[in-house]
PDB file of C-alpha atoms in Angstrom:
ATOM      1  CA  UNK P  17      10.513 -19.814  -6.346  1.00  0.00           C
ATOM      2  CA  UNK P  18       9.146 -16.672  -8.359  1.00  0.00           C
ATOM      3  CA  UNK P  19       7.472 -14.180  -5.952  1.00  0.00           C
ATOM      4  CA  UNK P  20       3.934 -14.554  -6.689  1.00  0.00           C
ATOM      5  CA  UNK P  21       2.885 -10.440  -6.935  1.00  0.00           C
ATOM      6  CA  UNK P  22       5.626  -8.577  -9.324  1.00  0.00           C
ATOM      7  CA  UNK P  23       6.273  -4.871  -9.140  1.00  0.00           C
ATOM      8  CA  UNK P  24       8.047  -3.170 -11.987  1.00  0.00           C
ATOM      9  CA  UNK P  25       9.102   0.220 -11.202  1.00  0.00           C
ATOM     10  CA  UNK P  26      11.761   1.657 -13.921  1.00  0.00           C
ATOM     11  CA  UNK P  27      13.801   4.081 -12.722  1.00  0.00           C
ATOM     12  CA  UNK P  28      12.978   7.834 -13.380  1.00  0.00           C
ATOM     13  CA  UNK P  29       9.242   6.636 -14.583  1.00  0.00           C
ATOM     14  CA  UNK P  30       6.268   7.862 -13.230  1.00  0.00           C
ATOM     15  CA  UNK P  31       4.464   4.798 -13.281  1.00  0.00           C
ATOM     16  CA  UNK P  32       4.498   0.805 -12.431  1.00  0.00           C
ATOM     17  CA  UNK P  33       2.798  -2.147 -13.385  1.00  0.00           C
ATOM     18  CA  UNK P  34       1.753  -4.955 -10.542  1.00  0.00           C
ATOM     19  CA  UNK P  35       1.422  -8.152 -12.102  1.00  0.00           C
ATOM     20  CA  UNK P  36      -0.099 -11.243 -10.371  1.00  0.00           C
ATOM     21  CA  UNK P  37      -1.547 -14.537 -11.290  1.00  0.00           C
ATOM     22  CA  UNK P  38      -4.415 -15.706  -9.132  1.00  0.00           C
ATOM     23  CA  UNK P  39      -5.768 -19.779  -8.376  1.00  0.00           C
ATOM     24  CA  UNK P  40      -9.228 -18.170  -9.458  1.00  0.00           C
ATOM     25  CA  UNK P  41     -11.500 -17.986 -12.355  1.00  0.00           C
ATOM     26  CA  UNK P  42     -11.502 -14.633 -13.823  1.00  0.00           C
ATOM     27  CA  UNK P  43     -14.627 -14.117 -12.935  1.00  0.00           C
ATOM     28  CA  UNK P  44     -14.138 -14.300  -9.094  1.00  0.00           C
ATOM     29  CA  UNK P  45     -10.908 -12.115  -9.833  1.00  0.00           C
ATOM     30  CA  UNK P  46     -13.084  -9.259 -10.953  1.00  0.00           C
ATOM     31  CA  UNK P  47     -15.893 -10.235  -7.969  1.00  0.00           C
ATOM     32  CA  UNK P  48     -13.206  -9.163  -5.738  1.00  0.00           C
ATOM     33  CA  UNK P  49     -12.759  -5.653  -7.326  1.00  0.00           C
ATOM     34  CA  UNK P  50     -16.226  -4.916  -7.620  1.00  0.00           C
ATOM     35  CA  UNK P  51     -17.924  -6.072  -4.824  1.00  0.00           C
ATOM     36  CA  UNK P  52     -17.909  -3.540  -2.081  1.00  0.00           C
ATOM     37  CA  UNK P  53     -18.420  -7.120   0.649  1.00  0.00           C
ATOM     38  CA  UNK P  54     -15.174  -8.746  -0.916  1.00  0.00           C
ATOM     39  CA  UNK P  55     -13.216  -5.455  -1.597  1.00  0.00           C
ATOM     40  CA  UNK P  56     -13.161  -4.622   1.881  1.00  0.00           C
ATOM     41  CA  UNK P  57     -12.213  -8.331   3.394  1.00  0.00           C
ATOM     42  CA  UNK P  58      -9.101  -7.890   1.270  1.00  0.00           C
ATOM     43  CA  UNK P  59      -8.186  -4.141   1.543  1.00  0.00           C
ATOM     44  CA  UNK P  60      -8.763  -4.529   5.118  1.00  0.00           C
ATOM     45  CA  UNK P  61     -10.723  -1.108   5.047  1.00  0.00           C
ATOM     46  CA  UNK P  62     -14.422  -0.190   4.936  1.00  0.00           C
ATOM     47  CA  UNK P  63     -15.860   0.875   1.955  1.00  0.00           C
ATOM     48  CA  UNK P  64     -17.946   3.475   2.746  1.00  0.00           C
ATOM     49  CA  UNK P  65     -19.351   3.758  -1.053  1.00  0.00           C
ATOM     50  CA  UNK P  66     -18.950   1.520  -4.148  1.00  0.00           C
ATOM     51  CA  UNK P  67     -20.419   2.674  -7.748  1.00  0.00           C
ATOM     52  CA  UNK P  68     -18.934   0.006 -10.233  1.00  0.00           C
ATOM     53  CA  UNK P  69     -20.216   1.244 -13.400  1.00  0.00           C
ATOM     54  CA  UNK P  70     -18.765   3.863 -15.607  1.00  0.00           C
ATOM     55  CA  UNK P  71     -18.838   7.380 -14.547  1.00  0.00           C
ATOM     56  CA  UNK P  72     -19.414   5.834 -10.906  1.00  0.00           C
ATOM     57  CA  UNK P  73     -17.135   6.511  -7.842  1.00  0.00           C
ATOM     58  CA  UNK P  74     -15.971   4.818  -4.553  1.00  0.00           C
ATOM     59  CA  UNK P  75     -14.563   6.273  -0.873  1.00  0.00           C
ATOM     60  CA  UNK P  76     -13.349   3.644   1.600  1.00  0.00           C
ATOM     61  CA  UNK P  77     -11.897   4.585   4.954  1.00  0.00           C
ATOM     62  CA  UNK P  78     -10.270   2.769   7.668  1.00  0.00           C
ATOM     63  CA  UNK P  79     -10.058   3.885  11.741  1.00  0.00           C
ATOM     64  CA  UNK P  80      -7.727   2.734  13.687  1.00  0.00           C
ATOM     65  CA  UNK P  81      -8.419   1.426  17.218  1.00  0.00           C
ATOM     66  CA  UNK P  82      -9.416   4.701  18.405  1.00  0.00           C
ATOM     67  CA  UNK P  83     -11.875   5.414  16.408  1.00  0.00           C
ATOM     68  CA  UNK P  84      -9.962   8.093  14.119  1.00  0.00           C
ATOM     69  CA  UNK P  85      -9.738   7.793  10.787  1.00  0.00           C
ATOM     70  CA  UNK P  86      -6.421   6.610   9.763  1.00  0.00           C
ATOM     71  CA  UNK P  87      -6.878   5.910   5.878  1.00  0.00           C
ATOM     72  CA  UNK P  88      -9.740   7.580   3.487  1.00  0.00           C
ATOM     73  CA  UNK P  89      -9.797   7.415   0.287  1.00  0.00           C
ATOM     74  CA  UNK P  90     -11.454   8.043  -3.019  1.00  0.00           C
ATOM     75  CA  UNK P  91     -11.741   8.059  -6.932  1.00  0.00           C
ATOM     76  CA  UNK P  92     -13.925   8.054  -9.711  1.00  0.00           C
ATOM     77  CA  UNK P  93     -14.336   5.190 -12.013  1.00  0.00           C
ATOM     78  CA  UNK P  94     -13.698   5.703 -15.687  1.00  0.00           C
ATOM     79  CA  UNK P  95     -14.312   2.907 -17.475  1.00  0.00           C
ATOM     80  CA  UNK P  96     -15.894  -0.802 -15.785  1.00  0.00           C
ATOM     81  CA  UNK P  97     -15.803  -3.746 -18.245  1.00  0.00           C
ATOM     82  CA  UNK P  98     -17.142  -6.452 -15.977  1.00  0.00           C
ATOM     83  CA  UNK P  99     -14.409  -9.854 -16.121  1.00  0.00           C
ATOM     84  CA  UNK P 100     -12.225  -7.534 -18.411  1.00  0.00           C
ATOM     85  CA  UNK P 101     -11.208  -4.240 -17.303  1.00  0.00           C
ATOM     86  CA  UNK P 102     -11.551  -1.012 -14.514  1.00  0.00           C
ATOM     87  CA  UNK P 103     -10.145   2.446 -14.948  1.00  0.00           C
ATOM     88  CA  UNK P 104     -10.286   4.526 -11.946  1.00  0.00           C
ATOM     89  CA  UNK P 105      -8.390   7.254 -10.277  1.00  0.00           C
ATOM     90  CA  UNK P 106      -7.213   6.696  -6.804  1.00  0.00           C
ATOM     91  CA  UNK P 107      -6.923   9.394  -4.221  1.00  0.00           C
ATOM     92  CA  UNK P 108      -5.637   9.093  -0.436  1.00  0.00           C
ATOM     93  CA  UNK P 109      -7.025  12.287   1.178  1.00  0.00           C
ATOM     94  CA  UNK P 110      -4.322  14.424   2.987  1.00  0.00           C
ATOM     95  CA  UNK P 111      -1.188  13.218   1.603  1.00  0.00           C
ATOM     96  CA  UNK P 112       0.812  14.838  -0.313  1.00  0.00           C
ATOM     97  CA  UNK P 113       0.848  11.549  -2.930  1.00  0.00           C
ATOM     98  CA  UNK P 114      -1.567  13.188  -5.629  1.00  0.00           C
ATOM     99  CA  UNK P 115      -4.103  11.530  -7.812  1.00  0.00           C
ATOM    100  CA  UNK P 116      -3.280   8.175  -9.422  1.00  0.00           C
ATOM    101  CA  UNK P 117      -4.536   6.490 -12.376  1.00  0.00           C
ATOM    102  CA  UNK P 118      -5.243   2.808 -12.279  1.00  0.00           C
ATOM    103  CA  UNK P 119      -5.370   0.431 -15.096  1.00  0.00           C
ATOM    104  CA  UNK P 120      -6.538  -2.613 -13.892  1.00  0.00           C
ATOM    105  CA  UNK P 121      -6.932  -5.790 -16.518  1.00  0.00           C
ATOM    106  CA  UNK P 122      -7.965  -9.120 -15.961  1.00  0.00           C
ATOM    107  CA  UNK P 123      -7.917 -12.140 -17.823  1.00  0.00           C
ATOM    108  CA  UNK P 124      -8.292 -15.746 -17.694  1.00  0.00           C
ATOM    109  CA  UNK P 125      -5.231 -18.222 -17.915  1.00  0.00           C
ATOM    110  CA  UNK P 126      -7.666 -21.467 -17.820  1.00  0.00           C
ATOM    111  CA  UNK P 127     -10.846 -22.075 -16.461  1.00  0.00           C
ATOM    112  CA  UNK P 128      -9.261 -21.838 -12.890  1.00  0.00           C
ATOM    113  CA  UNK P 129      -6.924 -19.487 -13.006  1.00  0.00           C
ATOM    114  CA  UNK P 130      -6.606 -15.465 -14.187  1.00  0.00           C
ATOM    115  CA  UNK P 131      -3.876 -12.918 -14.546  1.00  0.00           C
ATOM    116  CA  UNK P 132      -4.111  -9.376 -13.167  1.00  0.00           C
ATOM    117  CA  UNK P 133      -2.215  -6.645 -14.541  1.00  0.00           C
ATOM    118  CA  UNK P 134      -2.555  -3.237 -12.776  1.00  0.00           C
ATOM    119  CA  UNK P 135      -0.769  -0.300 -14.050  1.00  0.00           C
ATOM    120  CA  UNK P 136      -0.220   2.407 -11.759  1.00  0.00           C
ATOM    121  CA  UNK P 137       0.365   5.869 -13.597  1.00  0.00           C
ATOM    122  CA  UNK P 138       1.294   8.891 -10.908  1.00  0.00           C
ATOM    123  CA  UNK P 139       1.044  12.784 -10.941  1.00  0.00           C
ATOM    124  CA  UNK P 140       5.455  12.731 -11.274  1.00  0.00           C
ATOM    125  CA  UNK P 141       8.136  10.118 -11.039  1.00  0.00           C
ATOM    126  CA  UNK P 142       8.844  11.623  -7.438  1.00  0.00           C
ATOM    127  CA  UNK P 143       5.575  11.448  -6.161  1.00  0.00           C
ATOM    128  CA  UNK P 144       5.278   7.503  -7.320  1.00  0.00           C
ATOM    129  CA  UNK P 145       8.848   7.225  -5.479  1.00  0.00           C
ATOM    130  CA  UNK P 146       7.446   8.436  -2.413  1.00  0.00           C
ATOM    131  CA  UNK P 147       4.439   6.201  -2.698  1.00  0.00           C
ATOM    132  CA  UNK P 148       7.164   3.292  -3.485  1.00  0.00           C
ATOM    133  CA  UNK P 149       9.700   3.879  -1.163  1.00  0.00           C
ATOM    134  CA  UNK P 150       7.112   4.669   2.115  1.00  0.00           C
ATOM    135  CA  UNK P 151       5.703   1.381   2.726  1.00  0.00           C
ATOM    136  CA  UNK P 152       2.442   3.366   3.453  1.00  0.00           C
ATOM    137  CA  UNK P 153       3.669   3.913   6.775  1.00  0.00           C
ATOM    138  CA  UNK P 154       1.222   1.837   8.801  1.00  0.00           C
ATOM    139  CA  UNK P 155       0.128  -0.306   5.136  1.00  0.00           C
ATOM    140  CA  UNK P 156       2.076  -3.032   5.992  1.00  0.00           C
ATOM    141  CA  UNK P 157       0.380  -3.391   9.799  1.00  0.00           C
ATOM    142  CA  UNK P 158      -2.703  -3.001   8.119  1.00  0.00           C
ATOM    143  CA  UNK P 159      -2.099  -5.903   5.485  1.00  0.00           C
ATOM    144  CA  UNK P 160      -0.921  -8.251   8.650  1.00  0.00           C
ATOM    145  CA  UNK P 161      -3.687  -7.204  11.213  1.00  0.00           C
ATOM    146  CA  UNK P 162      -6.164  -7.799   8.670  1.00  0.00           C
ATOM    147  CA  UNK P 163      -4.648 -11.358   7.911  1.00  0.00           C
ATOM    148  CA  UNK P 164      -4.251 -11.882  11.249  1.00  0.00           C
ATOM    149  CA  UNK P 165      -7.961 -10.816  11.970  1.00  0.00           C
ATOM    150  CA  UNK P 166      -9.291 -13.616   9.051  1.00  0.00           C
ATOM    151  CA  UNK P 167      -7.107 -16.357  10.413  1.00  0.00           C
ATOM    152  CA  UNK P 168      -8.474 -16.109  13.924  1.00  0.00           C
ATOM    153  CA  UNK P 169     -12.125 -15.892  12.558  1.00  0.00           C
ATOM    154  CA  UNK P 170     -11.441 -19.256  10.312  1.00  0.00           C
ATOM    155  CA  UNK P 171     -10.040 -20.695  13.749  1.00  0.00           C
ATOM    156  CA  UNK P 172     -13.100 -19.507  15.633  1.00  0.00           C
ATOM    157  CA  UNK P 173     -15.370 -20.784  12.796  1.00  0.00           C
ATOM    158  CA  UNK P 174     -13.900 -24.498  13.037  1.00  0.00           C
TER     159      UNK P 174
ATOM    160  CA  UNK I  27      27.854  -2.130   8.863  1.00  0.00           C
ATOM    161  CA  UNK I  28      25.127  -4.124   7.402  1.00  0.00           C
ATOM    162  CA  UNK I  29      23.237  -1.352   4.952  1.00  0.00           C
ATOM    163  CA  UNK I  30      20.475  -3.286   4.038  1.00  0.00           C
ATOM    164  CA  UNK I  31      19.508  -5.033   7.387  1.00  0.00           C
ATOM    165  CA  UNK I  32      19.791  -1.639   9.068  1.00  0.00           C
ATOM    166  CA  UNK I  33      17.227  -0.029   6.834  1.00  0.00           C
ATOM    167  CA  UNK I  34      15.030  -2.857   6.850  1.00  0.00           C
ATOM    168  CA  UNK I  35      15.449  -2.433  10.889  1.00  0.00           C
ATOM    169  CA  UNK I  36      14.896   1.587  10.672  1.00  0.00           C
ATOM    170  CA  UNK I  37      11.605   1.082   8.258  1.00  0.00           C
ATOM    171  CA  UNK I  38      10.644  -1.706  10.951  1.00  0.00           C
ATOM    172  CA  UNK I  39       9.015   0.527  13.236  1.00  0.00           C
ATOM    173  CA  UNK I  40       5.706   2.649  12.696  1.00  0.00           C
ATOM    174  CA  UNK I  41       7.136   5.506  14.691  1.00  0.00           C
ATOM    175  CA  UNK I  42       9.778   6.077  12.493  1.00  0.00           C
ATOM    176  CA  UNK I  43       8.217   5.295   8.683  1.00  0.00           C
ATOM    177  CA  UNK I  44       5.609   8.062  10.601  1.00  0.00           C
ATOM    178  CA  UNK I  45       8.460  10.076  10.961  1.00  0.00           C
ATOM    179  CA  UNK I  46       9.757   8.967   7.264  1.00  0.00           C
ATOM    180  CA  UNK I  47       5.850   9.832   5.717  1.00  0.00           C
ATOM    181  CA  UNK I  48       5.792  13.296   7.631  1.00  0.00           C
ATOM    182  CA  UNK I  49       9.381  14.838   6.239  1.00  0.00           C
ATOM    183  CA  UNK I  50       8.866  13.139   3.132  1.00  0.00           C
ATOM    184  CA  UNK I  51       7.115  16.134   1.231  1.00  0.00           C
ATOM    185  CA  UNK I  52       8.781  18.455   3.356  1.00  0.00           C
ATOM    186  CA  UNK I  53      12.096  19.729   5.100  1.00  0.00           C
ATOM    187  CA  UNK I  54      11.295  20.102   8.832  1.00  0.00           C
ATOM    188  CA  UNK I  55      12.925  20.795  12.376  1.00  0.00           C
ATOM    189  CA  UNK I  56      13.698  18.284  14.789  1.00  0.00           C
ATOM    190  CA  UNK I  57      11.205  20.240  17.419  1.00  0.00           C
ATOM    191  CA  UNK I  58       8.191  20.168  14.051  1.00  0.00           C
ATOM    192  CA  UNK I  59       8.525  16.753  13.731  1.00  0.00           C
ATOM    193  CA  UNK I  60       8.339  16.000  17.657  1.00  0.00           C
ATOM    194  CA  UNK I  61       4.943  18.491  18.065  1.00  0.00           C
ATOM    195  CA  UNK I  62       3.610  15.972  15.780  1.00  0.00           C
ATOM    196  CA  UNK I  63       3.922  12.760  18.313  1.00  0.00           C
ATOM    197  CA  UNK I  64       2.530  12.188  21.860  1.00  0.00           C
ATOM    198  CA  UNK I  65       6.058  10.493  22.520  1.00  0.00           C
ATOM    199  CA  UNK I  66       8.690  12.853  24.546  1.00  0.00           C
ATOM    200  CA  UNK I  67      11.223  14.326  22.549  1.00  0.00           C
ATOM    201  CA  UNK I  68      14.613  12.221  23.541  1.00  0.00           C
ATOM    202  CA  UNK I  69      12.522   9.166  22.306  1.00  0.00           C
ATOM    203  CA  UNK I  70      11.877  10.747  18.624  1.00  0.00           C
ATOM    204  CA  UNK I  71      15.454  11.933  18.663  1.00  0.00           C
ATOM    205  CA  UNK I  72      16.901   9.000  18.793  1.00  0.00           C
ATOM    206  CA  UNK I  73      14.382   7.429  16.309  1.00  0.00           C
ATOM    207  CA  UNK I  74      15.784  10.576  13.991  1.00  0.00           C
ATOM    208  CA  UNK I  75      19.456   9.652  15.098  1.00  0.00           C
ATOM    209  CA  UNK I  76      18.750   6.294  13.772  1.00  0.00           C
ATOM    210  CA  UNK I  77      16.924   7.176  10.766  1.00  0.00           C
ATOM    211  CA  UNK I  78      19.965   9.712  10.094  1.00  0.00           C
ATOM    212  CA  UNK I  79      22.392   6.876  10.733  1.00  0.00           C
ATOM    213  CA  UNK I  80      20.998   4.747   7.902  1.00  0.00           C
ATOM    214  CA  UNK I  81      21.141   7.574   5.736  1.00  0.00           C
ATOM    215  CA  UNK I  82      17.571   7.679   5.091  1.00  0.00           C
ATOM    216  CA  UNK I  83      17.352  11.494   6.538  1.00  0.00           C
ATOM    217  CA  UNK I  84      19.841  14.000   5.942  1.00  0.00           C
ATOM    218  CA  UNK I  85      20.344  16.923   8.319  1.00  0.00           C
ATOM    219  CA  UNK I  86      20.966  20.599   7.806  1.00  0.00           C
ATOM    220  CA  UNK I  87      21.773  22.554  10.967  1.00  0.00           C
ATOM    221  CA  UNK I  88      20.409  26.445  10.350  1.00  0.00           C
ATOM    222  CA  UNK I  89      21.528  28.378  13.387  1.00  0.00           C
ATOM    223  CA  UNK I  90      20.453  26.869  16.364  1.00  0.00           C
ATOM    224  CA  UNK I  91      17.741  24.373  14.806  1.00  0.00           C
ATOM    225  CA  UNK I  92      18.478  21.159  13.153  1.00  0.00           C
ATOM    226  CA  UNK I  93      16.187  20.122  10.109  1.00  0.00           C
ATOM    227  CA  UNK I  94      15.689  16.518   8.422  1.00  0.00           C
ATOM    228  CA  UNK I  95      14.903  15.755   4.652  1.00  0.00           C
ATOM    229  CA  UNK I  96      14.617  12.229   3.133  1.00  0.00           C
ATOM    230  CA  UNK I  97      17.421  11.352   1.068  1.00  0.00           C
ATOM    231  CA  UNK I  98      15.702  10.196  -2.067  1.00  0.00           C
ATOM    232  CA  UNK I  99      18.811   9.152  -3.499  1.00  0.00           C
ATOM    233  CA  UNK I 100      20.207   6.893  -0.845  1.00  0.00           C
ATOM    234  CA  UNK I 101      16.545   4.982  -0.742  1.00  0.00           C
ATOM    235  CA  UNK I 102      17.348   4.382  -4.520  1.00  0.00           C
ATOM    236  CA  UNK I 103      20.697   3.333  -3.411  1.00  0.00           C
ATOM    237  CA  UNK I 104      19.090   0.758  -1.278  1.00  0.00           C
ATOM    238  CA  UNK I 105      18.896  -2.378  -3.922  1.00  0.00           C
ATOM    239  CA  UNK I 106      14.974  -3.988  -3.207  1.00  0.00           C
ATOM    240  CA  UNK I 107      13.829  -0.995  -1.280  1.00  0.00           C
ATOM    241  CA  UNK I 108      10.541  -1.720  -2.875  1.00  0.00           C
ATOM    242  CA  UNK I 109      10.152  -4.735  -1.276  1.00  0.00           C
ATOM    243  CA  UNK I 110       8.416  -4.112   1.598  1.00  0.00           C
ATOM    244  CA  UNK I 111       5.926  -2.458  -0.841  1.00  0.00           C
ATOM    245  CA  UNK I 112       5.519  -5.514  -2.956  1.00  0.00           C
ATOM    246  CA  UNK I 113       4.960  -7.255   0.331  1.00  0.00           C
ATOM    247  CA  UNK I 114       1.985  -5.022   0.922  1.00  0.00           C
ATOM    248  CA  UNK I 115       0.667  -6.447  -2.524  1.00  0.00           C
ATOM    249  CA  UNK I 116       1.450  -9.700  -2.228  1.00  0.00           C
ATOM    250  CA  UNK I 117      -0.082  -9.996   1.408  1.00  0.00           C
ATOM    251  CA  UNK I 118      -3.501  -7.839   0.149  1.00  0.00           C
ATOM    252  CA  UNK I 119      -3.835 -10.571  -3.275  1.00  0.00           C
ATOM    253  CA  UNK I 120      -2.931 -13.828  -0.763  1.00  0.00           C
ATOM    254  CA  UNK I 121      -5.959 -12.529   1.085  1.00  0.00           C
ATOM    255  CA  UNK I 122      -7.820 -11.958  -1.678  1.00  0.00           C
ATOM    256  CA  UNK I 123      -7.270 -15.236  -3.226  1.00  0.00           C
ATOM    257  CA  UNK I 124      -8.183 -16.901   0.206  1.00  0.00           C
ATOM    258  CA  UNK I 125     -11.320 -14.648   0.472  1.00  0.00           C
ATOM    259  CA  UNK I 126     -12.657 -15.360  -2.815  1.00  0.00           C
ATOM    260  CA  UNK I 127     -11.543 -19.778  -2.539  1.00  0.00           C
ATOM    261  CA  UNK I 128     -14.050 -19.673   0.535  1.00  0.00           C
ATOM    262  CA  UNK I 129     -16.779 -17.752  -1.266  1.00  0.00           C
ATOM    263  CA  UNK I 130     -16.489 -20.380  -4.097  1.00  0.00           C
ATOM    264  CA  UNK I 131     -16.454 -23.405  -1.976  1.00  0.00           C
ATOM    265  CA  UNK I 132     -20.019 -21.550  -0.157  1.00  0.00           C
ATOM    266  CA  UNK I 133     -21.518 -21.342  -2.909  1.00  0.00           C
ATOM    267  CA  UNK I 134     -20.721 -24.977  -4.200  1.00  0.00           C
ATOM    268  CA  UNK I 135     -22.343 -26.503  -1.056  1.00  0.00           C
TER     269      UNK I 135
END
C-alpha cells in the first residue's frame, strides 16, 4: 500500500512538497487549518493566537510536563483564500532552522474527499536538511502523546 | 552491522536526537554538550559513543578536548532517513482527519 502523506525532498534543493489526500470535504480540510480549536487538536500544541486573514499572523506554543515551554512558534500570513489556499511563513523561535515559507493548497477530489499540497520553501538547502534529517527532536513524541491523549479521551467518552 | 536498524535505534531516543538538534548548527565539546543535560556525564558519553558509532557524529580531538559535528553526509547516506519525518506528517494528518470525521458526524446529529 502507498503511504498515505508523501514527502519529496530532491537532493541539494532547498525546498519540499508534502502531499496528502484526506477522507474529507475540502471544506473541513481548510476548517482544520484555520480554526485555532481544530489546529491545535491536530498539532498537538496551543495556539496562543490565530489571525486567518491576509496580512494576519499566528504564535502557538507547547510546554512540556513541567510547565516550560518546549515548542513556540510563529509567522505571518500572506495570503488566506478560504477552501483554496494559505501562504504563511513559519518560524520556530530559538533554533537555528530560519524562516520558512509555506504554500499550502487545497482542493477537492469529490464531494468527500480533498488533496493537500504543502510546499515547504527554506532559508538554504542545509537548513531544510537539518529540519529533514532531525525528526524535530521530541516531534515525533509529541505526534504520539497527542494521539495517545485523543484515543484515551474517545475511550473515556464511550 | 545492520546500518539502517542502528540509526533508526540511535534516533530512537530523545536524549540523543537532543544531543543530534544541539551539535547540529554547531561543532561542540564533549564537556558543552554534557553542561547542557541534567544526566551525569558517563551516561551522555556513551549516548555520544553510540551516536559516533553510527556515524551520525564525527569527532575531532583538539588537544586534550574531544568535539562532535553531525555528519551531514552520512545522514544522506542513510537511504529513507526522512522517514521518521514523514511519520511526523502522516501521524499529525491521521489526527487531523480523525479530528475533523468527529466534528462532521457532531454536527450531523
Amino acid at each position: 500500500m502507498e503511504p498515505k502523506t508523501k514527502v519529496n525532498a530532491g537532493n541539494g534543493k532547498q525546498d519540499m512538497v508534502i502531499t496528502r489526500d484526506f477522507d474529507l470535504p475540502v471544506d473541513l480540510l481548510f476548517k482544520a487549518f484555520a480554526e485555532a480549536e481544530f489546529l491545535e487538536q491536530w498539532m498537538g500544541t496551543k495556539v496562543l493566537k490565530l489571525e486567518s486573514r491576509k496580512h494576519g499572523s499566528y504564535q502557538m506554543e507547547t510546554k512540556d510536563p513541567k510547565g516550560n515551554v518546549a515548542f513556540r512558534a510563529n509567522g505571518v500570513i500572506h495570503e488566506f483564500i478560504p477552501e483554496q489556499k494559505i501562504i504563511r511563513t513559519f518560524e520556530m523561535e530559538g533554533t537555528p532552522f530560519g524562516v520558512q515559507l509555506e504554500i499550502y493548497a487545497f482542493e477537492p477530489l469529490s464531494d468527500t474527499t480533498s488533496r493537500l499540497n504543502m510546499h515547504v520553501i527554506y532559508e538554504s538547502g542545509e537548513k531544510r536538511d537539518q529540519v529533514l534529517q532531525l525528526p524535530f527532536a521530541q516531534g515525533l513524541n509529541w505526534a504520539h502523546d497527542r494521539l495517545q491523549d485523543i484515543l484515551c479521551k474517545l475511550k473515556k467518552g464511550k | 552491522m545492520n546500518l539502517r536498524r542502528d540509526v533508526f535505534q540511535a534516533i530512537a531516543d530523545p536524549t540523543r536526537r537532543a544531543i543530534l538538534l544541539l551539535v547540529a548548527s554547531q561543532t561542540m565539546s564533549a564537556g558543552a554538550i554534557a553542561s547542557n543535560f541534567d544526566t551525569a556525564r558517563p551516561t551522555i558519553s556513551k549516548h555520544l559513543q553510540i551516536l559516533t558509532e553510527c556515524q551520525l557524529l564525527q569527532q575531532t580531538q583538539s588537544g586534550r578536548e574531544v568535539y562532535y559535528h553531525i555528519n551531514a553526509k552520512k545522514m544522506k547516506d542513510v537511504a529513507d532517513f526522512i522517514e521518521p519525518f514523514r511519520k511526523l506528517w502522516d501521524d499529525r494528518f491521521n489526527t487531523l482527519e480523525n479530528v475533523m470525521k468527529q466534528h462532521q458526524s457532531q454536527k450531523q446529529k
